[in-house]
Amino acid sequence: MAARMKLKLKTVFVLYFMVSLMGLIYALMQLGQHCDCAEHDLPKDRAISRLQEELYRLQGQIRQLEKAKQPEKKQPPKSSLSTIFVITPTYARLVQKAELTRLSQTFLHVPQLHWILVEDSPRKTPLVSNFLMKSGLTYTHLNVPTAKERKLQEGDPSWLKPRGVEQRNEGLRWLREDRKTEPGDDGQQGVVYFADDDNTYSLQLFEEMRSTQRVSVWPVGLVGGMKFESPVVEGGKVVRFHTGWRPSRPFPMDMAGFAVSLRLVLANLDACFDGEAPMGFLESSLLKGLVTVDELEPKADNCTKVLVWHTRTEKPKMKREEALQVQGLGSDPAVEV
Amino acid sequence: MPKRRDILAIVLIVLPWTLLITVWHQSAIAPLLAIRKDEGGEGRREAGGQDSKEYCASDKDIVEVVRTEYVYTRPPPWSDVLPTIHIITPTYSRPVQKAELTRIANTFLHVPNLHWILIEDSQRRTPLVTSLLRETGLNYTHLNVETPKNFKVRGDTRDPRIPRGTMQRNLALRWLRETFKNNNSQPGIIYFADDDNSYSLELFEEMRSTRKVSVWPVAFVGGLRYESPKVNAAGKVYGWKAVFDPHRPFAIDMAGFAINLKLILAKPQAYFKLRGVKGGYQESSLLRELVTLNDLEPKAAHCPKVSSGFFFFFFL
């Protein structure tokens, strides 16, 4: 009996030794060559963090220099640089974050710009909220959902129903409410521009629109199936419109082709976009209550330069993603795209 | 004798466990060090950015943030310490060209120490691109080389067998090698940025610390929400999370990697392969001459963030 017990103990020890040895080998294989690099990486890591510190220090210096440079300039801008209020409707789709990122990089170059971003959603989404917080822009985050019957369904062509109507109107409503709290002439100075999140804007455009007295207009590139659509200017006044589609509209222009002075928006509290208007008449539904063609102010060198383009984004092809999701192997949804 | 046997047994039991514990201890400490450094960096970045923000009470529906300093109309001042990022962008004439270049220039104007190398697919440098580059105020180099007709894509259809932009990118590499031949002490990073993609500003800061070749996830490519490198616990790339031919040596998009200038200068024969390249293998044709999987540095990897998007643009 004692002999058998001894044997058992020996086997146990041997097994124990083998198991721990195998565990050790397994652990070493998991780690790979990590240990070898540890020595070499430290001085380089130090160099990298030194460079990063230098970068932050320089960025801080730049900010200080800008602050120091601008005190003489900063007082006049309060009264001579009018604020541009940009109203952008947006909705959740795959390319939303990419579009907004790109747009914000343009807006960051424009002084005195206030971005009013209106989501087509019953609730403010974390993606947009976080994005706006990190953007560095002056902004207002609003949201209003489009009624179901007015919404484009999957597979509907984009021209079937007007988009962004409720959102732009909400932007106008907020602006009118907000300006009530700032009486006096300064609070009335500004320009309102409707910028969609997939267009391309040059920086010069914003400087051109700043001097708007009533409604200013300019050419828009790559819209309406044309190289550009534009008002035609003779003797400093708009006499007709160069467009390929329904030139009989009261204002045959794209949303990106005009800006309205804040004063005019506040003076006509009922003027807003009409969602029931026929296709292509959305811009006219707002402008006809504000101004006549005769009163339009042409910008961009008498409407000879294209400073904004009606670019569109192709929907990304997700067929492989869909195939993977069926198998339960789709991309990690926790990663925000 | 039993005593010696017992001692031997005890030693044999204890030895592997001590080795195991030592090794695990080392491997546990090293990543902790790395994480701490990252967090230190992040913390500083956040602090620098938030010193002028004010938040309204969030019981209102609307949150307003006022910020007045962060406005650049010129590129940021040149720093003698930061490595230069050389951005190689091939471009060609089409209706949206000016719009795309305008948009991407607005992005680049935010990045310090950026050098834009724009190569036109044309016989001569066009006045449109020449005046656009001059007006941006960016630090740039304007080159051109025309792709021979039998390589060009017909119309607008994208034929993946004909790699677009290859000759232009190779010309840029050749220009860099000739310009920095004698002066290879200047640190630089090379990034191939197409004119129709979307880039976050953090991407450029992530790539500045590239030692050889760094990689990161790219959105909307290969029919997926995003493609990305697969990174193991030791921080090394061991594979690719992609559906389109994941067994490519480097299953990565052109926008998903950056190369240190020193590496390009050290391997003067490395170019993109022009002929006989299968669709999706163009990136591999260059990278396999420069690095192995083991040398790759994953960025944005610990918290996989998608920093560049790849998609076509067209006008309607």
PDB file of C-alpha atoms in Angstrom, chain B residues 74-75 87 89 91 97-98 101-102 104-106 108-109 114-120 125-144:
ATOM      1  CA  ARG B  74      -2.148  80.671 -43.031  1.00  0.00           C
ATOM      2  CA  PRO B  75      -0.380  77.432 -42.198  1.00  0.00           C
ATOM      3  CA  ILE B  87       2.031  64.612 -48.402  1.00  0.00           C
ATOM      4  CA  THR B  89      -1.178  63.674 -53.783  1.00  0.00           C
ATOM      5  CA  THR B  91      -4.418  64.572 -59.161  1.00  0.00           C
ATOM      6  CA  GLN B  97     -10.842  68.663 -59.242  1.00  0.00           C
ATOM      7  CA  LYS B  98     -10.837  72.271 -58.032  1.00  0.00           C
ATOM      8  CA  LEU B 101      -8.207  70.391 -53.964  1.00  0.00           C
ATOM      9  CA  THR B 102      -9.827  73.395 -52.253  1.00  0.00           C
ATOM     10  CA  ILE B 104      -8.221  69.245 -48.888  1.00  0.00           C
ATOM     11  CA  ALA B 105      -6.118  72.416 -48.785  1.00  0.00           C
ATOM     12  CA  ASN B 106      -8.444  73.751 -46.073  1.00  0.00           C
ATOM     13  CA  PHE B 108      -3.857  70.894 -44.636  1.00  0.00           C
ATOM     14  CA  LEU B 109      -3.774  74.529 -43.551  1.00  0.00           C
ATOM     15  CA  LEU B 114       3.412  70.130 -43.786  1.00  0.00           C
ATOM     16  CA  HIS B 115       4.913  69.954 -47.258  1.00  0.00           C
ATOM     17  CA  TRP B 116       2.402  69.185 -50.020  1.00  0.00           C
ATOM     18  CA  ILE B 117       3.723  67.433 -53.129  1.00  0.00           C
ATOM     19  CA  LEU B 118       0.992  67.655 -55.772  1.00  0.00           C
ATOM     20  CA  ILE B 119       1.584  65.739 -58.998  1.00  0.00           C
ATOM     21  CA  GLU B 120      -0.692  66.280 -61.972  1.00  0.00           C
ATOM     22  CA  ARG B 125       1.248  71.938 -65.303  1.00  0.00           C
ATOM     23  CA  THR B 126      -2.237  73.419 -65.559  1.00  0.00           C
ATOM     24  CA  PRO B 127      -2.919  77.053 -64.634  1.00  0.00           C
ATOM     25  CA  LEU B 128      -5.859  75.954 -62.457  1.00  0.00           C
ATOM     26  CA  VAL B 129      -3.636  73.949 -60.102  1.00  0.00           C
ATOM     27  CA  THR B 130      -0.773  76.433 -60.275  1.00  0.00           C
ATOM     28  CA  SER B 131      -2.872  79.360 -59.104  1.00  0.00           C
ATOM     29  CA  LEU B 132      -4.760  77.279 -56.542  1.00  0.00           C
ATOM     30  CA  LEU B 133      -1.505  76.175 -54.902  1.00  0.00           C
ATOM     31  CA  ARG B 134      -0.150  79.705 -54.847  1.00  0.00           C
ATOM     32  CA  GLU B 135      -3.301  81.091 -53.239  1.00  0.00           C
ATOM     33  CA  THR B 136      -3.431  78.573 -50.419  1.00  0.00           C
ATOM     34  CA  GLY B 137      -0.177  79.773 -48.858  1.00  0.00           C
ATOM     35  CA  LEU B 138       0.889  76.195 -48.174  1.00  0.00           C
ATOM     36  CA  ASN B 139       4.452  74.942 -48.490  1.00  0.00           C
ATOM     37  CA  TYR B 140       4.205  72.966 -51.746  1.00  0.00           C
ATOM     38  CA  THR B 141       5.977  71.343 -54.674  1.00  0.00           C
ATOM     39  CA  HIS B 142       4.131  71.124 -57.993  1.00  0.00           C
ATOM     40  CA  LEU B 143       5.117  68.294 -60.332  1.00  0.00           C
ATOM     41  CA  ASN B 144       3.555  66.589 -63.325  1.00  0.00           C
TER      42      ASN B 144
END
